[in-house]
Short mmCIF file of C-alpha atoms in Angstrom, two decimals:
data_model
loop_
_atom_site.label_atom_id
_atom_site.label_comp_id
_atom_site.label_asym_id
_atom_site.label_seq_id
_atom_site.Cartn_x
_atom_site.Cartn_y
_atom_site.Cartn_z
CA GLY A 1 16.91 11.72 -55.83
CA PRO A 2 16.71 13.34 -52.41
CA LYS A 3 15.17 16.88 -52.37
CA VAL A 4 15.64 19.82 -50.35
CA LEU A 5 12.59 22.22 -50.49
CA GLN A 6 12.86 25.95 -50.05
CA ILE A 7 9.49 27.62 -50.07
CA PRO A 8 8.67 30.43 -51.18
CA SER A 9 11.00 30.92 -54.04
CA HIS A 10 10.73 34.71 -53.69
CA GLN A 11 10.17 37.02 -50.72
CA ILE A 12 9.83 40.62 -50.60
CA ILE A 13 10.12 42.52 -47.40
CA ASP A 14 10.75 46.14 -46.16
CA MET A 15 13.87 47.17 -44.60
CA GLY A 16 13.98 46.73 -40.84
CA GLN A 17 11.52 44.09 -40.68
CA MET A 18 12.18 40.50 -39.73
CA VAL A 19 12.18 37.63 -42.35
CA THR A 20 12.37 33.92 -41.81
CA LEU A 21 13.58 31.75 -44.71
CA ASN A 22 12.35 28.10 -44.47
CA CYS A 23 14.06 25.03 -45.56
CA ASP A 24 12.80 21.43 -45.60
CA PRO A 25 15.91 19.29 -45.67
CA VAL A 26 16.33 15.72 -46.79
CA SER A 27 14.66 13.46 -44.16
CA ASN A 28 17.33 11.73 -42.02
CA HIS A 29 20.01 14.25 -42.78
CA LEU A 30 21.65 15.73 -39.63
CA TYR A 31 23.73 18.61 -40.98
CA PHE A 32 22.32 21.71 -42.41
CA TYR A 33 23.76 24.62 -44.17
CA TRP A 34 23.02 28.21 -45.57
CA TYR A 35 24.72 29.93 -48.51
CA LYS A 36 24.14 33.36 -49.86
CA GLN A 37 24.42 34.50 -53.34
CA ILE A 38 24.28 38.22 -54.25
CA LEU A 39 23.24 38.80 -57.93
CA GLY A 40 26.31 38.41 -60.19
CA GLN A 41 28.57 37.25 -57.41
CA GLN A 42 29.64 33.77 -56.09
CA MET A 43 27.70 31.53 -53.68
CA GLU A 44 29.23 32.05 -50.35
CA PHE A 45 29.00 30.08 -47.15
CA LEU A 46 26.97 31.46 -44.28
CA VAL A 47 26.74 28.79 -41.60
CA ASN A 48 26.45 25.18 -40.80
CA PHE A 49 24.48 23.57 -38.08
CA TYR A 50 24.25 20.27 -36.31
CA ASN A 51 22.48 18.98 -33.33
CA GLY A 52 21.01 22.23 -32.48
CA LYS A 53 24.07 24.22 -32.67
CA VAL A 54 26.08 26.29 -35.10
CA MET A 55 29.26 24.51 -35.91
CA GLU A 56 30.88 27.24 -37.98
CA LYS A 57 29.87 30.54 -39.45
CA SER A 58 31.45 33.08 -41.84
CA LYS A 59 31.93 36.88 -41.53
CA LEU A 60 28.77 37.11 -43.60
CA PHE A 61 26.67 35.78 -40.73
CA LYS A 62 25.82 39.06 -39.10
CA ASP A 63 24.56 39.33 -35.61
CA GLN A 64 21.17 40.06 -37.17
CA PHE A 65 21.30 36.48 -38.47
CA SER A 66 20.10 33.29 -36.64
CA VAL A 67 19.44 29.74 -37.39
CA GLU A 68 17.46 26.95 -35.74
CA ARG A 69 15.56 23.68 -36.48
CA PRO A 70 12.87 23.54 -33.71
CA ASP A 71 11.47 20.04 -33.09
CA GLY A 72 13.23 18.43 -36.23
CA SER A 73 11.06 20.57 -38.50
CA TYR A 74 12.15 23.12 -40.90
CA PHE A 75 15.73 24.49 -40.79
CA THR A 76 15.20 28.33 -40.55
CA LEU A 77 17.39 31.41 -41.33
CA LYS A 78 15.97 34.45 -39.57
CA ILE A 79 17.07 38.05 -40.25
CA GLN A 80 15.98 40.70 -37.72
CA PRO A 81 16.18 43.31 -38.61
CA THR A 82 16.63 43.18 -42.51
CA ALA A 83 19.06 45.61 -44.37
CA LEU A 84 19.13 46.40 -47.99
CA GLU A 85 22.40 44.52 -48.39
CA ASP A 86 20.72 41.34 -47.44
CA SER A 87 18.95 41.13 -50.73
CA ALA A 88 20.30 37.85 -52.32
CA VAL A 89 19.35 34.38 -53.15
CA TYR A 90 19.78 32.10 -50.11
CA PHE A 91 20.37 28.37 -50.49
CA CYS A 92 19.72 25.72 -47.93
CA ALA A 93 21.64 22.50 -48.12
CA SER A 94 21.77 19.33 -45.93
CA SER A 95 23.99 16.30 -45.64
CA SER A 96 23.81 13.21 -43.69
CA GLY A 97 27.35 13.40 -42.28
CA LEU A 98 30.72 15.34 -42.61
CA GLY A 99 33.65 14.31 -44.51
CA GLU A 100 34.73 13.93 -48.12
CA SER A 101 32.50 10.93 -48.78
CA GLU A 102 29.33 13.02 -47.98
CA THR A 103 27.28 14.85 -50.49
CA LEU A 104 25.60 18.12 -49.84
CA TYR A 105 22.08 18.32 -51.28
CA PHE A 106 20.87 21.98 -52.12
CA GLY A 107 17.44 23.54 -52.42
CA SER A 108 16.68 25.78 -55.45
CA GLY A 109 17.04 28.86 -53.18
CA THR A 110 14.80 31.64 -51.84
CA ARG A 111 15.30 35.16 -53.52
CA LEU A 112 14.99 37.73 -50.87
CA THR A 113 14.34 41.36 -51.90
CA VAL A 114 14.62 43.91 -49.26
CA LEU A 115 13.08 47.30 -50.18
CA GLY B 1 41.56 32.46 -47.82
CA ASP B 2 40.47 29.79 -50.43
CA SER B 3 39.31 30.93 -53.73
CA VAL B 4 38.04 29.28 -57.02
CA THR B 5 38.07 31.02 -60.38
CA GLN B 6 36.06 30.21 -63.50
CA THR B 7 37.18 32.47 -66.31
CA GLU B 8 34.14 32.11 -68.55
CA GLY B 9 30.86 33.56 -67.42
CA GLN B 10 29.02 32.16 -70.37
CA VAL B 11 29.86 29.44 -72.96
CA THR B 12 27.96 28.69 -76.10
CA VAL B 13 28.46 25.35 -78.00
CA SER B 14 26.70 23.60 -80.69
CA GLU B 15 25.25 20.31 -80.12
CA SER B 16 27.67 17.26 -80.44
CA LYS B 17 30.63 19.66 -80.14
CA SER B 18 33.26 19.29 -77.34
CA LEU B 19 33.22 21.46 -74.29
CA ILE B 20 35.85 22.65 -71.82
CA ILE B 21 35.00 24.87 -68.83
CA ASN B 22 38.18 26.20 -66.97
CA CYS B 23 38.43 26.08 -63.26
CA THR B 24 41.69 26.97 -61.17
CA TYR B 25 41.83 27.11 -57.41
CA SER B 26 43.83 28.44 -54.61
CA ALA B 27 43.62 26.69 -51.15
CA THR B 28 45.20 27.70 -47.92
CA SER B 29 45.37 24.35 -46.12
CA ILE B 30 48.45 22.27 -45.93
CA GLY B 31 46.87 19.22 -47.49
CA TYR B 32 45.12 19.10 -50.96
CA PRO B 33 41.54 20.39 -51.05
CA ASN B 34 38.53 18.29 -52.17
CA LEU B 35 37.27 19.46 -55.61
CA PHE B 36 33.83 19.43 -56.98
CA TRP B 37 31.64 20.29 -60.00
CA TYR B 38 28.01 21.31 -59.35
CA VAL B 39 25.41 21.91 -61.80
CA ARG B 40 22.04 23.71 -61.70
CA TYR B 41 19.45 22.93 -64.29
CA PRO B 42 16.74 25.44 -64.97
CA GLY B 43 14.18 25.65 -62.05
CA GLU B 44 16.19 23.03 -59.94
CA GLY B 45 18.45 23.11 -56.99
CA LEU B 46 22.24 22.77 -57.18
CA GLN B 47 23.24 19.12 -57.65
CA LEU B 48 26.52 17.44 -57.40
CA LEU B 49 28.02 16.39 -60.94
CA LEU B 50 31.38 14.90 -59.92
CA LYS B 51 33.93 15.11 -57.17
CA VAL B 52 37.65 14.15 -56.73
CA ILE B 53 39.43 14.05 -53.41
CA THR B 54 42.63 12.65 -54.50
CA ALA B 55 45.02 14.74 -56.29
CA GLY B 56 45.84 13.17 -59.91
CA GLN B 57 42.74 11.37 -60.14
CA LYS B 58 39.93 11.92 -62.59
CA GLY B 59 36.29 12.07 -61.82
CA SER B 60 33.58 11.33 -64.38
CA SER B 61 29.80 11.45 -64.58
CA ARG B 62 27.11 11.65 -67.40
CA GLY B 63 29.87 11.95 -69.87
CA PHE B 64 31.64 14.72 -68.13
CA GLU B 65 35.06 14.35 -66.78
CA ALA B 66 37.56 16.45 -64.80
CA THR B 67 41.13 15.79 -63.64
CA TYR B 68 42.65 16.97 -60.36
CA ASN B 69 45.78 18.71 -61.46
CA LYS B 70 47.65 19.76 -58.30
CA GLU B 71 50.68 21.15 -60.27
CA ALA B 72 48.48 23.49 -62.29
CA THR B 73 45.99 23.93 -59.47
CA SER B 74 43.32 23.28 -62.04
CA PHE B 75 40.15 21.21 -62.35
CA HIS B 76 38.76 21.89 -65.88
CA LEU B 77 35.43 20.23 -66.80
CA GLN B 78 35.32 18.53 -70.25
CA LYS B 79 32.79 16.64 -72.34
CA ALA B 80 33.47 15.22 -75.80
CA SER B 81 30.08 15.77 -77.23
CA VAL B 82 27.58 17.98 -75.55
CA GLN B 83 23.73 17.55 -75.84
CA GLU B 84 21.02 20.39 -75.50
CA SER B 85 20.03 19.01 -72.15
CA ASP B 86 23.41 19.80 -70.78
CA SER B 87 22.42 23.60 -70.93
CA ALA B 88 22.82 24.65 -67.16
CA VAL B 89 24.95 26.50 -65.04
CA TYR B 90 28.10 24.78 -63.94
CA TYR B 91 29.95 25.72 -60.61
CA CYS B 92 33.40 24.56 -59.64
CA ALA B 93 34.08 24.36 -55.87
CA LEU B 94 36.53 23.18 -53.34
CA SER B 95 36.42 22.11 -49.57
CA GLU B 96 39.12 21.72 -47.19
CA THR B 97 40.15 18.25 -46.07
CA GLY B 98 38.68 17.55 -42.62
CA GLY B 99 36.70 20.72 -42.82
CA ASN B 100 32.96 21.00 -41.96
CA ASN B 101 31.84 20.43 -45.57
CA LYS B 102 32.18 24.32 -46.22
CA LEU B 103 32.21 24.76 -49.96
CA THR B 104 33.97 27.71 -51.73
CA PHE B 105 32.39 28.18 -55.09
CA GLY B 106 33.36 29.69 -58.37
CA GLN B 107 31.41 32.26 -60.07
CA GLY B 108 29.61 29.78 -62.25
CA THR B 109 29.56 29.28 -66.04
CA VAL B 110 26.36 29.43 -68.01
CA LEU B 111 26.39 26.72 -70.75
CA SER B 112 24.15 27.12 -73.67
CA VAL B 113 24.14 24.39 -76.10
CA ILE B 114 22.59 25.19 -79.54
CA PRO B 115 20.81 22.41 -81.30
#
C-alpha cells in the first residue's frame, strides 16, 4: 500500500539547537500532518498543511515550530530552538483530500531525543 | 475538547481465542464524530484498520469488527479468533465531521497473542 517515509527513525540533539524532521509523503497527496507522542501518552495532533499553508494547529504547536514543503519535496517540521519537553516521537501523515472518505497514511515516526 | 479512552493498556490472548478491546469517546461537536481503529505492527507506521462514520453501523476488516454505539458512546473492537500475526498496538480515534481530518487518539492497547 501507499507509504509515508520518515528518515531517520531516531535523532538526538542538544537542547537549544535546531532540528528538522523530514517526511516523504505519499506521492500525489496534497494534505500533510504532524502528530506528537510523548512516551506513555497519547498521540496528539500538532498541525495540518495544504497548498503551502498551515490550515489548523493545536496548542502544542509552539512558536518554535514551523512546517513547510518546499518545491513539493519533503514535508518538514523544524524546531528552533529545541527544548527538553520536545523529546517525543513525531509522526507524519498525508492524505489525498479532506473528509470522511479520506484515509490518513502515517509514517513509522521519528524519535527525537533532546539532551 | 474531544477525548478517547481505551481502558486496557495491554491485553494478552491465546491464539484462536476471542478478543475485545474497549473504546469510549466524548465529542464536543453537535453532530456525531467519525470513529476509527488504527493498528501499528512492529516496525511499521500506523495504518487504518477500519472506520465507521454513521452511528449504529458496524465496520469490519481482517476479521475485526466494531460497532458505532452512540447511546453508550462506545466503539469496541472485537475479533472472534485471534492469530499470532494480530500482535500489534491498536488505537481508537475520532474526528469531527467536516473537520480538517484532525484525529483524537486513545492511549493505545498493546495486544500480545500467545501461540
